[in-house]
Coordinates of N, CA, C and O in Angstrom, one line a residue:
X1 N -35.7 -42.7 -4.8 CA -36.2 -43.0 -6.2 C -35.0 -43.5 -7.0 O -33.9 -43.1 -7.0
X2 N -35.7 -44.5 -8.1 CA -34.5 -44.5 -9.0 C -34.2 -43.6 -10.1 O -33.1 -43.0 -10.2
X3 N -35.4 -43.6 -11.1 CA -35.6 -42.2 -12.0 C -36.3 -41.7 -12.0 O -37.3 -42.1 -11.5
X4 N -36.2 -40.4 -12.4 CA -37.2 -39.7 -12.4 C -37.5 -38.7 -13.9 O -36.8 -37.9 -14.5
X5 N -38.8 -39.3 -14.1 CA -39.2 -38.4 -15.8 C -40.7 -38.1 -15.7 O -41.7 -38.7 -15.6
X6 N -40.3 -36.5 -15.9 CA -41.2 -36.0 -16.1 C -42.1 -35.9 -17.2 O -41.9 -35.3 -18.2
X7 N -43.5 -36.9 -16.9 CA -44.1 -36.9 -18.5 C -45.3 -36.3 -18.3 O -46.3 -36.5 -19.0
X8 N -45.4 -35.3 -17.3 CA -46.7 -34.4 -17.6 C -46.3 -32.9 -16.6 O -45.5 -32.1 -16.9
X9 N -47.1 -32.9 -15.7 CA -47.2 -31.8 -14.8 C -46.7 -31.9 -13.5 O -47.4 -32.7 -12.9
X10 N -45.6 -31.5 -12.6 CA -44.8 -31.6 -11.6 C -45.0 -30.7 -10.8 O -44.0 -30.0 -11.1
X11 N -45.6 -30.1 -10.0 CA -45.4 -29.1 -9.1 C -44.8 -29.1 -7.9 O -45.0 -29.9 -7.0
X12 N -44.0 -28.2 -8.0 CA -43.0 -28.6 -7.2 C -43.3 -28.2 -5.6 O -42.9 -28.7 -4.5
X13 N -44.3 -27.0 -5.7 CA -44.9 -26.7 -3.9 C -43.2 -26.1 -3.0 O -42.5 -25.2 -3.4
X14 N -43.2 -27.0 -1.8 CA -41.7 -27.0 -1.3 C -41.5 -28.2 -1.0 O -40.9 -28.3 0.1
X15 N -41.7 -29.5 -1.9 CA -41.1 -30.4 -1.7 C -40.0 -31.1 -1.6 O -39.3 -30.6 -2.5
X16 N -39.3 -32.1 -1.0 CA -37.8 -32.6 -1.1 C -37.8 -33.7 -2.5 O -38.9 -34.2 -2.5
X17 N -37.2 -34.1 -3.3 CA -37.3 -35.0 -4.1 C -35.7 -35.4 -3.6 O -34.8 -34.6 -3.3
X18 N -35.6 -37.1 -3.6 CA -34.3 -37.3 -3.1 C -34.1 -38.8 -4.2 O -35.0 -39.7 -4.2
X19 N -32.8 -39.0 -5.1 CA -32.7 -39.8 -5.3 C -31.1 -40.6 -5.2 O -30.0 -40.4 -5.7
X20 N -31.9 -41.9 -3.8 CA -30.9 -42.1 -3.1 C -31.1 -43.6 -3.0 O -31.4 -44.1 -2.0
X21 N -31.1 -44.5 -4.4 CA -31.1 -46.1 -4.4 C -29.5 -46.2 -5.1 O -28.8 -45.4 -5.5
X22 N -29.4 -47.7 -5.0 CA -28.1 -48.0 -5.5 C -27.7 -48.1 -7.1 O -26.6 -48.1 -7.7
X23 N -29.1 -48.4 -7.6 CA -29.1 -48.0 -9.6 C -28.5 -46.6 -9.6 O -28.4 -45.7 -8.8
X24 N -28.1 -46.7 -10.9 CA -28.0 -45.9 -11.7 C -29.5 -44.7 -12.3 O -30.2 -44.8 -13.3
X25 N -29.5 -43.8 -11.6 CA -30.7 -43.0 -11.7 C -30.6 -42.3 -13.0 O -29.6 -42.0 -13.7
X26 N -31.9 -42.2 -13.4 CA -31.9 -41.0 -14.9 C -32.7 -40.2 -14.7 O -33.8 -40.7 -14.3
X27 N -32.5 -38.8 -14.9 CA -33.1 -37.8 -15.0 C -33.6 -37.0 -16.1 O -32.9 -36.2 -16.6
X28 N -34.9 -37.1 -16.5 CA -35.4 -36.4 -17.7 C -36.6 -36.9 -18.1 O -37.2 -37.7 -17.3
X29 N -37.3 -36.6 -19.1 CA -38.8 -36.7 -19.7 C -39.6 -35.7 -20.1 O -40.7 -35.7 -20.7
X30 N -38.4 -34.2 -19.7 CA -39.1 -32.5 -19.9 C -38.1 -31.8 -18.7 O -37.1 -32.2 -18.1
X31 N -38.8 -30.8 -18.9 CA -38.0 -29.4 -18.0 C -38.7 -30.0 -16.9 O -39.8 -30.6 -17.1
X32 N -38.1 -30.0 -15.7 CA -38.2 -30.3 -14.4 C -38.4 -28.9 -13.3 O -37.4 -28.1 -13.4
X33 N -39.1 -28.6 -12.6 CA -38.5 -27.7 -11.2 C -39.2 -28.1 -10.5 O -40.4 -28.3 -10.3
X34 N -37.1 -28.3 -9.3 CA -38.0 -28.7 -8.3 C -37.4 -27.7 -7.4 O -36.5 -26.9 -7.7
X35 N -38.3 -27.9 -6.0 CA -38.0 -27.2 -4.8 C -36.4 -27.1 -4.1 O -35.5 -26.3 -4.1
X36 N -36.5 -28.4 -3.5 CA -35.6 -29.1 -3.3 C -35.3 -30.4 -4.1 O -36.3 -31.0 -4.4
X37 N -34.0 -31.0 -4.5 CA -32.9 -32.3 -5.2 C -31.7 -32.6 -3.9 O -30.9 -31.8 -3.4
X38 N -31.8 -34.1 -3.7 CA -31.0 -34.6 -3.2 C -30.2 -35.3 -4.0 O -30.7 -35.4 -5.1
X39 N -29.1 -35.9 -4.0 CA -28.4 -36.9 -4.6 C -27.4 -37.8 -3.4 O -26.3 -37.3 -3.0
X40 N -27.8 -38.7 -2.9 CA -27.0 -39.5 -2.2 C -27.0 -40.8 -1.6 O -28.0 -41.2 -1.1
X41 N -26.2 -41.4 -1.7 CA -26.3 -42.7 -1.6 C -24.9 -43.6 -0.2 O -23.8 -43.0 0.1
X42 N -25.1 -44.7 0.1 CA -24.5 -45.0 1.4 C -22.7 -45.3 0.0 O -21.6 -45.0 0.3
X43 N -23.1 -45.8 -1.1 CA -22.1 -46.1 -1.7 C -21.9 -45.4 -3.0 O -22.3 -44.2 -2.9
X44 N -21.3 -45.8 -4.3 CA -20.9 -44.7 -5.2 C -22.0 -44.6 -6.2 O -22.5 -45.6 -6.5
X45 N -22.4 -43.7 -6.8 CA -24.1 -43.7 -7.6 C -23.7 -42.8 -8.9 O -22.8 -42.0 -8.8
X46 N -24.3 -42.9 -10.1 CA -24.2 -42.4 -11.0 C -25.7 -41.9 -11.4 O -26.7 -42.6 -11.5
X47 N -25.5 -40.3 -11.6 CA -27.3 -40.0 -11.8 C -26.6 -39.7 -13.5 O -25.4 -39.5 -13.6
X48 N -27.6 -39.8 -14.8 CA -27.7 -39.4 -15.7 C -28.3 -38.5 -16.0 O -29.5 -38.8 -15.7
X49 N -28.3 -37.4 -16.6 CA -29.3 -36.5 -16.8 C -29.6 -36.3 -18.8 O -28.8 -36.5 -19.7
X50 N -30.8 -35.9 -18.9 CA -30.8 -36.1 -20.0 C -30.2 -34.3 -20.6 O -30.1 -33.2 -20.1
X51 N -29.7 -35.0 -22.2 CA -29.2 -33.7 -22.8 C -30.1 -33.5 -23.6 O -29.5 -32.7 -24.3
X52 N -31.7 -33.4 -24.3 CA -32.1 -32.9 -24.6 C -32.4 -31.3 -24.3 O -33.0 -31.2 -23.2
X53 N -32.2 -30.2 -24.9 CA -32.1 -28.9 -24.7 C -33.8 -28.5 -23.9 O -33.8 -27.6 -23.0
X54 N -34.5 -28.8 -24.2 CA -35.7 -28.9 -23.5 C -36.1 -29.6 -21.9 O -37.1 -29.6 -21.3
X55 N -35.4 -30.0 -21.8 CA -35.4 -31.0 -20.2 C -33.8 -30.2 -19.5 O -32.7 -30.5 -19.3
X56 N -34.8 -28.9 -19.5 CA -33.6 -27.9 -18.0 C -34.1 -28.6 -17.0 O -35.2 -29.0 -16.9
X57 N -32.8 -28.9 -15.8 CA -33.4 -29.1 -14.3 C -33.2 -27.8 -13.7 O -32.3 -27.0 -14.0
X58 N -34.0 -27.6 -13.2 CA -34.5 -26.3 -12.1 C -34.7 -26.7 -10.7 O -35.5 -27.5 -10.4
X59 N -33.4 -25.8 -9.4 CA -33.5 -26.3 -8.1 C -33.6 -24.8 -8.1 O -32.7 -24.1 -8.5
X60 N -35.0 -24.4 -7.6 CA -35.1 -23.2 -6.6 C -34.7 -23.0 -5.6 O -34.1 -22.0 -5.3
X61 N -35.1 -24.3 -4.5 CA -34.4 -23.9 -3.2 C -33.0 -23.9 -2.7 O -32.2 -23.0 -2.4
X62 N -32.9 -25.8 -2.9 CA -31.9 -26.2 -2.4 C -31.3 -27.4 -3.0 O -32.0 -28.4 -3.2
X63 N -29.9 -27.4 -3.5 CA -29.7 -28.5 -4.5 C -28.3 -29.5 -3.6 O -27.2 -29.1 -3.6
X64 N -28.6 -30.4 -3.2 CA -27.8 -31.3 -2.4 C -27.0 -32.6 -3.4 O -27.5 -33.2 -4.3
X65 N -25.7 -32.7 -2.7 CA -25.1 -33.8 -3.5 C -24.4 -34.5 -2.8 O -23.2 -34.1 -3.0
X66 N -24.4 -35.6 -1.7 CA -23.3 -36.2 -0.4 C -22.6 -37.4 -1.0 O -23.1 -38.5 -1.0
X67 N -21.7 -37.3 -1.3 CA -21.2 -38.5 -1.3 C -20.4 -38.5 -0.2 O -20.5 -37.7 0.8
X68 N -19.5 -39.5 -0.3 CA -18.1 -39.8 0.6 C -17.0 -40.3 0.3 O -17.0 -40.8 -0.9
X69 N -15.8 -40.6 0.8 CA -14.4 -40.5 0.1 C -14.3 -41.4 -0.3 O -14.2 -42.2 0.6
X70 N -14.4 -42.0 -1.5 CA -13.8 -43.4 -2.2 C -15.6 -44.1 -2.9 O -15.9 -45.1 -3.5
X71 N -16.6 -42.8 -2.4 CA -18.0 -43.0 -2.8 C -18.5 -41.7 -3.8 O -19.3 -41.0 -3.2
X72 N -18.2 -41.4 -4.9 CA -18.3 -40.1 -5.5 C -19.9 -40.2 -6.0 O -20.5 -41.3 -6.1
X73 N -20.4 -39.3 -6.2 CA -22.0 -38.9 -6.7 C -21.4 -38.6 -7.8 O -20.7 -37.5 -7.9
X74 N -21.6 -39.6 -9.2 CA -21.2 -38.8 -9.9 C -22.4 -38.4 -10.9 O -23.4 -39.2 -10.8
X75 N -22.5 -37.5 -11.6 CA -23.2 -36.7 -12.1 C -22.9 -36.0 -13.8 O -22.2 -35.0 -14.0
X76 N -23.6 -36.8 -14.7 CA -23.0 -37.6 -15.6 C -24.2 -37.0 -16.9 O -25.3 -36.8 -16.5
X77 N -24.0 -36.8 -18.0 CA -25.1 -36.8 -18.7 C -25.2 -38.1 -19.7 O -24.2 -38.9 -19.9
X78 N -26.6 -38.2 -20.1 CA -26.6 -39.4 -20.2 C -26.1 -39.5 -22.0 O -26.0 -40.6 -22.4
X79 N -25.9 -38.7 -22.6 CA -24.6 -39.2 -23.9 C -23.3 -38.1 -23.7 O -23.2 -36.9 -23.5
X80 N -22.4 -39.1 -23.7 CA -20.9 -38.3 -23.1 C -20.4 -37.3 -23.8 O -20.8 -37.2 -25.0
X81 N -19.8 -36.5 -23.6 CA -19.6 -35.1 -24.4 C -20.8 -34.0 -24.3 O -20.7 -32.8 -23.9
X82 N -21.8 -34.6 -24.7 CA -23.2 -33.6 -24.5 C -23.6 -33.0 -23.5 O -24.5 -33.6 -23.1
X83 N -23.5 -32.1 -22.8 CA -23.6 -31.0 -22.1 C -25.6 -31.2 -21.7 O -26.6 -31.1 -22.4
X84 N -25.7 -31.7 -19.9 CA -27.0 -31.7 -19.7 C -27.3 -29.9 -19.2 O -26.4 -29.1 -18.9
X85 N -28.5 -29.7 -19.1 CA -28.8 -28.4 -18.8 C -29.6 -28.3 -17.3 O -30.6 -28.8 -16.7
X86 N -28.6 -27.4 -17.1 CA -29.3 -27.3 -14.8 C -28.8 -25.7 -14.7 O -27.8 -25.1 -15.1
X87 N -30.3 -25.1 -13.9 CA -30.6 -24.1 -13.8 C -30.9 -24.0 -12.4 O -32.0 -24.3 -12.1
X88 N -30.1 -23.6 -11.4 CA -29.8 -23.9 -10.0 C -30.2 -22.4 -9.6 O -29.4 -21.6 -10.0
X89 N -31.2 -22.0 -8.8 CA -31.0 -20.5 -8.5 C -31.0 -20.3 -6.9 O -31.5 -19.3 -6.4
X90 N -30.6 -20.9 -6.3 CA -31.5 -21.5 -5.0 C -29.5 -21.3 -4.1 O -28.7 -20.4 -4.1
X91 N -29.4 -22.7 -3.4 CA -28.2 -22.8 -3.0 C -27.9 -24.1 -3.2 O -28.8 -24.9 -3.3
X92 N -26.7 -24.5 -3.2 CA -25.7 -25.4 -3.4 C -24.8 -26.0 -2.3 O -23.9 -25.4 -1.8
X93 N -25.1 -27.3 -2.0 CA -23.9 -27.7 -1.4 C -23.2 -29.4 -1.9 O -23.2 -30.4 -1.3
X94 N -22.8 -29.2 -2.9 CA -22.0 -30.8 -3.7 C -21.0 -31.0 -2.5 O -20.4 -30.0 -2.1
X95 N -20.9 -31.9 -2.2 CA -19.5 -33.0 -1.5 C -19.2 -34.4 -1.9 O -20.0 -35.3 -1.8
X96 N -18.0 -34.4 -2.3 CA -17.6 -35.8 -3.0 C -18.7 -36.3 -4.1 O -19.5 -37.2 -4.1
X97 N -18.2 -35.1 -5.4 CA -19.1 -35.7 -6.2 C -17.8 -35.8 -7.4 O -16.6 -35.7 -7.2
X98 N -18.6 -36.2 -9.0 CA -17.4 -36.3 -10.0 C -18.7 -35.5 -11.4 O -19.7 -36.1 -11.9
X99 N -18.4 -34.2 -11.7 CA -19.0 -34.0 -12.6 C -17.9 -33.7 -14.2 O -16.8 -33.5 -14.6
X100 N -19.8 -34.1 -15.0 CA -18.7 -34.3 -16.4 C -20.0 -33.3 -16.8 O -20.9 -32.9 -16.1
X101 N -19.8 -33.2 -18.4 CA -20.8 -32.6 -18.7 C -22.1 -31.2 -18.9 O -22.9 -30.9 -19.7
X102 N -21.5 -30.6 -17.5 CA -22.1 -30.0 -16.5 C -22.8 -28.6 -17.1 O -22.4 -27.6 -16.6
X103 N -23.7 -28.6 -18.0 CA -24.1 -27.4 -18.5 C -24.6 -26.5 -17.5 O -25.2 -27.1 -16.5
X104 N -24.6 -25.2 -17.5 CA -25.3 -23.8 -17.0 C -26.4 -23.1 -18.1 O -26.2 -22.8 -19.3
X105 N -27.7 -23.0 -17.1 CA -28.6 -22.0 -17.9 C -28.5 -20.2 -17.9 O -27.8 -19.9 -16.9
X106 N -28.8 -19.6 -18.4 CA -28.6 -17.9 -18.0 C -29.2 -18.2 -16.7 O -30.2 -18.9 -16.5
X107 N -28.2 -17.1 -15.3 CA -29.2 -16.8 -14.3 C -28.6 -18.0 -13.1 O -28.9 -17.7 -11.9
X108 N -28.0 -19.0 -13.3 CA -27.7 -20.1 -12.9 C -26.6 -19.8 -11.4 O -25.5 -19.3 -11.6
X109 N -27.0 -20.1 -10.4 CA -25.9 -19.6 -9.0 C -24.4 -20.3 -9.6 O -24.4 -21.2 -10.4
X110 N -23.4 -19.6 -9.1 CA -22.1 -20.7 -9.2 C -22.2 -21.9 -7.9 O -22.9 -21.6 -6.9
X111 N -21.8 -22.9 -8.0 CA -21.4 -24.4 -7.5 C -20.4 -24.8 -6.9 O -19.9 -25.7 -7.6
X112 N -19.9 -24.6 -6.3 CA -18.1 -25.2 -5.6 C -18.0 -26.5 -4.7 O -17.8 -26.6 -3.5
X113 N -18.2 -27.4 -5.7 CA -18.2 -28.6 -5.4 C -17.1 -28.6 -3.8 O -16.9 -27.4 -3.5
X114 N -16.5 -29.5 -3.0 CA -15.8 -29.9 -2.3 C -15.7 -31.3 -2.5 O -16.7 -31.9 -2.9
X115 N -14.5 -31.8 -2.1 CA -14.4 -32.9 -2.5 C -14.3 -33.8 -3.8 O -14.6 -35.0 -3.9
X116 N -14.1 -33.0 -4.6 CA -14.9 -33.4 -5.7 C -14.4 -33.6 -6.7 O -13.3 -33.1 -6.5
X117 N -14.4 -34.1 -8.2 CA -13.9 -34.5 -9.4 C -13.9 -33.7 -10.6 O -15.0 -33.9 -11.1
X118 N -13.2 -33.0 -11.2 CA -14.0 -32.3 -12.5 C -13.7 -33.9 -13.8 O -12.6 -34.5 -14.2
X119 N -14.6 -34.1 -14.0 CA -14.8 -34.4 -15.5 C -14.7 -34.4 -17.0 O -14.6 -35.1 -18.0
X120 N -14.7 -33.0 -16.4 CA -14.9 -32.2 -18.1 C -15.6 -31.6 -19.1 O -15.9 -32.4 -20.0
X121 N -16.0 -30.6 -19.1 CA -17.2 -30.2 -20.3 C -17.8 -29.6 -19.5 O -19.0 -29.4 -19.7
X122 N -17.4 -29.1 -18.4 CA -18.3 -28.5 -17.6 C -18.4 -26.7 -17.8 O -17.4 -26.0 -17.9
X123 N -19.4 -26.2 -17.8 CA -19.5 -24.7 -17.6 C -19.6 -24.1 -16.6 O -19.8 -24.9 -15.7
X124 N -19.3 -22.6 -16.2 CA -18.9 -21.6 -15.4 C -19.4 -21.7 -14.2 O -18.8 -21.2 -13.3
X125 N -20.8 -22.3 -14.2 CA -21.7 -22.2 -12.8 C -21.0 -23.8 -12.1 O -21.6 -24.1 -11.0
X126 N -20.4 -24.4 -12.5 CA -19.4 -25.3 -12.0 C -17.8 -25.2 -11.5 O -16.8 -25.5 -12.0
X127 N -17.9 -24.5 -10.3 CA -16.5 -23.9 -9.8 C -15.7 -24.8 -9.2 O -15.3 -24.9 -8.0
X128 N -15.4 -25.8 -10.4 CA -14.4 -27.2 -10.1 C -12.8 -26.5 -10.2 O -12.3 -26.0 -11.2
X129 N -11.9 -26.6 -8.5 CA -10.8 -26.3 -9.5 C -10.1 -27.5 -9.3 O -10.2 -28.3 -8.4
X130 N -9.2 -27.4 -10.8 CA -8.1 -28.1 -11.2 C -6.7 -28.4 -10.6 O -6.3 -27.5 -9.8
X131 N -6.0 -29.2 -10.6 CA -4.8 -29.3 -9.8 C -3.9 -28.6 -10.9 O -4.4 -28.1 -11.9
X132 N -2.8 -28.7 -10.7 CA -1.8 -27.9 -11.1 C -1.2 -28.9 -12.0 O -1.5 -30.0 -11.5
X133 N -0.7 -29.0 -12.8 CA -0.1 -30.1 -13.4 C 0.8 -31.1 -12.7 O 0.4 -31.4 -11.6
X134 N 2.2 -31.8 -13.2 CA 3.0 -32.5 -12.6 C 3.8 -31.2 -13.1 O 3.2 -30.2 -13.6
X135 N 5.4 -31.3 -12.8 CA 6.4 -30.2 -13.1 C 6.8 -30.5 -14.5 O 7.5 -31.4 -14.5
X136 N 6.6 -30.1 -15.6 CA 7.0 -30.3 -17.2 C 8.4 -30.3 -17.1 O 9.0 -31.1 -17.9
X137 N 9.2 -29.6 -16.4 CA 10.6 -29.4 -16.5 C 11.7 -29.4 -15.1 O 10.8 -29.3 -14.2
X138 N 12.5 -29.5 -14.7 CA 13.2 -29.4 -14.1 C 14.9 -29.1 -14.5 O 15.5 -29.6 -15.5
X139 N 15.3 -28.4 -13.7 CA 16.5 -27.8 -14.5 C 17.7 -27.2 -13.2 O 17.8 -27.8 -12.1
X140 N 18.5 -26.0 -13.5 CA 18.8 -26.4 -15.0 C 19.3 -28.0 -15.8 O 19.9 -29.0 -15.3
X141 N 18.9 -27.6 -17.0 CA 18.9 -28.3 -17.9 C 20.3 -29.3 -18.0 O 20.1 -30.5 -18.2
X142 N 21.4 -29.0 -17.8 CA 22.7 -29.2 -17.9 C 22.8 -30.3 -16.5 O 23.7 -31.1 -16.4
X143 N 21.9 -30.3 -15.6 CA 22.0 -30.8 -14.3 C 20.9 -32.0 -14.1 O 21.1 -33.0 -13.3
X144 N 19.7 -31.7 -14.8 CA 19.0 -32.9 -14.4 C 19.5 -34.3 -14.0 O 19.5 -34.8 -12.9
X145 N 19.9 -34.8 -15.3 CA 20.5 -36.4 -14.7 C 21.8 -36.7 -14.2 O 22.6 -37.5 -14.6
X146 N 22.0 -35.9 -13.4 CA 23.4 -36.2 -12.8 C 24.3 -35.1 -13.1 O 25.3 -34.9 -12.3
X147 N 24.1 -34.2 -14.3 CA 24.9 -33.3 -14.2 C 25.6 -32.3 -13.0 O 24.9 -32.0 -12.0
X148 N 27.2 -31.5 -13.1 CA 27.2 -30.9 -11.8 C 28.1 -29.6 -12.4 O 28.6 -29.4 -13.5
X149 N 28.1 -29.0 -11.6 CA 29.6 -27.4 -11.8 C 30.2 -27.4 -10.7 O 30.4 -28.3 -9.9
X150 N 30.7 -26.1 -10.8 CA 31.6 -25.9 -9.9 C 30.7 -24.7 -8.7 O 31.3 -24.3 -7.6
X151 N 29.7 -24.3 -9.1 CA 29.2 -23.6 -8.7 C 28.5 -24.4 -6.9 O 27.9 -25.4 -6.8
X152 N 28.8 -23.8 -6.3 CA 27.5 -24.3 -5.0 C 26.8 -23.9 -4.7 O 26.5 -24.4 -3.7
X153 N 25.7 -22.8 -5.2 CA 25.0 -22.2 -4.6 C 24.0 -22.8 -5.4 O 24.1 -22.8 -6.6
X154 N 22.6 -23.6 -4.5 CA 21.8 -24.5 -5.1 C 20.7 -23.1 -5.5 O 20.4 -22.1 -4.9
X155 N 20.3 -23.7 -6.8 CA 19.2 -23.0 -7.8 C 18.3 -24.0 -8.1 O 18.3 -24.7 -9.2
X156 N 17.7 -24.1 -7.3 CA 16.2 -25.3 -8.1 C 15.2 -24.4 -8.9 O 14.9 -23.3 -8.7
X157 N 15.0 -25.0 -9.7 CA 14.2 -24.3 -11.1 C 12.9 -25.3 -11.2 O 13.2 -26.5 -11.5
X158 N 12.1 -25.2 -11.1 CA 11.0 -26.0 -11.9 C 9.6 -24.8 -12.5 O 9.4 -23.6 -12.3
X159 N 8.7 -26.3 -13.5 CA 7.6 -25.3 -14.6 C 6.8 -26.3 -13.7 O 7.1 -27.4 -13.3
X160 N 5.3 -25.4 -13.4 CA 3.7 -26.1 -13.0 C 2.9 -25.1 -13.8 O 3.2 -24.0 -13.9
X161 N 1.9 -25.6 -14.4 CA 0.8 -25.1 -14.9 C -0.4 -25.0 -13.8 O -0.8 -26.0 -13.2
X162 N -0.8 -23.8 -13.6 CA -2.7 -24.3 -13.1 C -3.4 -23.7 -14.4 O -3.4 -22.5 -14.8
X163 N -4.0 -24.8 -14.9 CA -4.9 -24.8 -16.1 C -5.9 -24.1 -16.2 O -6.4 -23.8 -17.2
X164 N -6.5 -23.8 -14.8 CA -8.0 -23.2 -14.0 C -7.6 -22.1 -14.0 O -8.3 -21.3 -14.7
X165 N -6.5 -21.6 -13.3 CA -6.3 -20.4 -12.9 C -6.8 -19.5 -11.4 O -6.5 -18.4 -11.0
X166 N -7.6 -20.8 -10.9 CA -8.5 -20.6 -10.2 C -7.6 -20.0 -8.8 O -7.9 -19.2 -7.9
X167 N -6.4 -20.8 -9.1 CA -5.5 -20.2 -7.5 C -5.2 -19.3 -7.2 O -4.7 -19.1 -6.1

């Protein structure tokens, strides 16, 4: 499918809903629940989801996301900054995706993408971690560019942040 908007009654039964064309997919029209959600495509795909506060997605069973290396699923809401709303109770398996946005409802399973991109703006049921910074400093200070002593006993010093914490 390309989009998908809910403008009436959806029952979801235990259906698969999979949207796996090469458009740019949008998701929204109301609160959604489905059974099963796929997201995947042979190349790189961008689904939108809508941020209206009323159009939660709901994956009871099983919520799937495949991309592949240099092909990310990314998963996007559809005005930047705005936080879309997904209510996942089911299980999770994201691979090679890039989320931005990524709101959590109360109740919501955690997420641990693999492969995968954080964005930004994302909430807690999104367990994207972060890399570590580059080294802010290197020292001592008196030695960086060429500096030297008399001393020989080598002391390498460097600063890394992990911003996540997650490590």
């Amino acid at each position: 499918a390309d989009d998908w908007s809910n403008a009436g009654t959806f029952t979801q039964d235990t259906s698969l809903v999979t949207l796996n064309s090469a458009a740019t997919a949008s998701v929204g029209g109301g609160p959604t629940t489905f059974y099963d959600l796929t997201i995947t495509h042979t190349a790189a795909k961008e689904v939108q989801f809508s941020t209206n506060a009323l159009h939660i997605i709901h994956v009871t069973n099983i919520f799937t996301v495949t991309g592949t290396s240099g092909n990310l699923m990314s998963l996007f809401s559809s005005s930047s900054s705005t936080k879309w709303h997904f209510h996942p109770t089911g299980t999770a398996s994201v691979d090679y995706a890039n989320i931005r946005d990524g709101g959590c409802e109360s109740g919501a399973i955690t997420i641990t993408p693999t492969n995968s991109t954080n964005s930004g703006n994302n909430e807690s049921c999104w367990s994207l971690n972060t890399a570590p910074t580059d080294p802010s400093s290197l020292g001592p200070a008196g030695l960086v560019n060429g500096g030297y002593t008399n001393d020989n006993t080598p002391t390498p010093t460097f600063t890394l942040a992990d911003t996540d914490g997650a490590d």
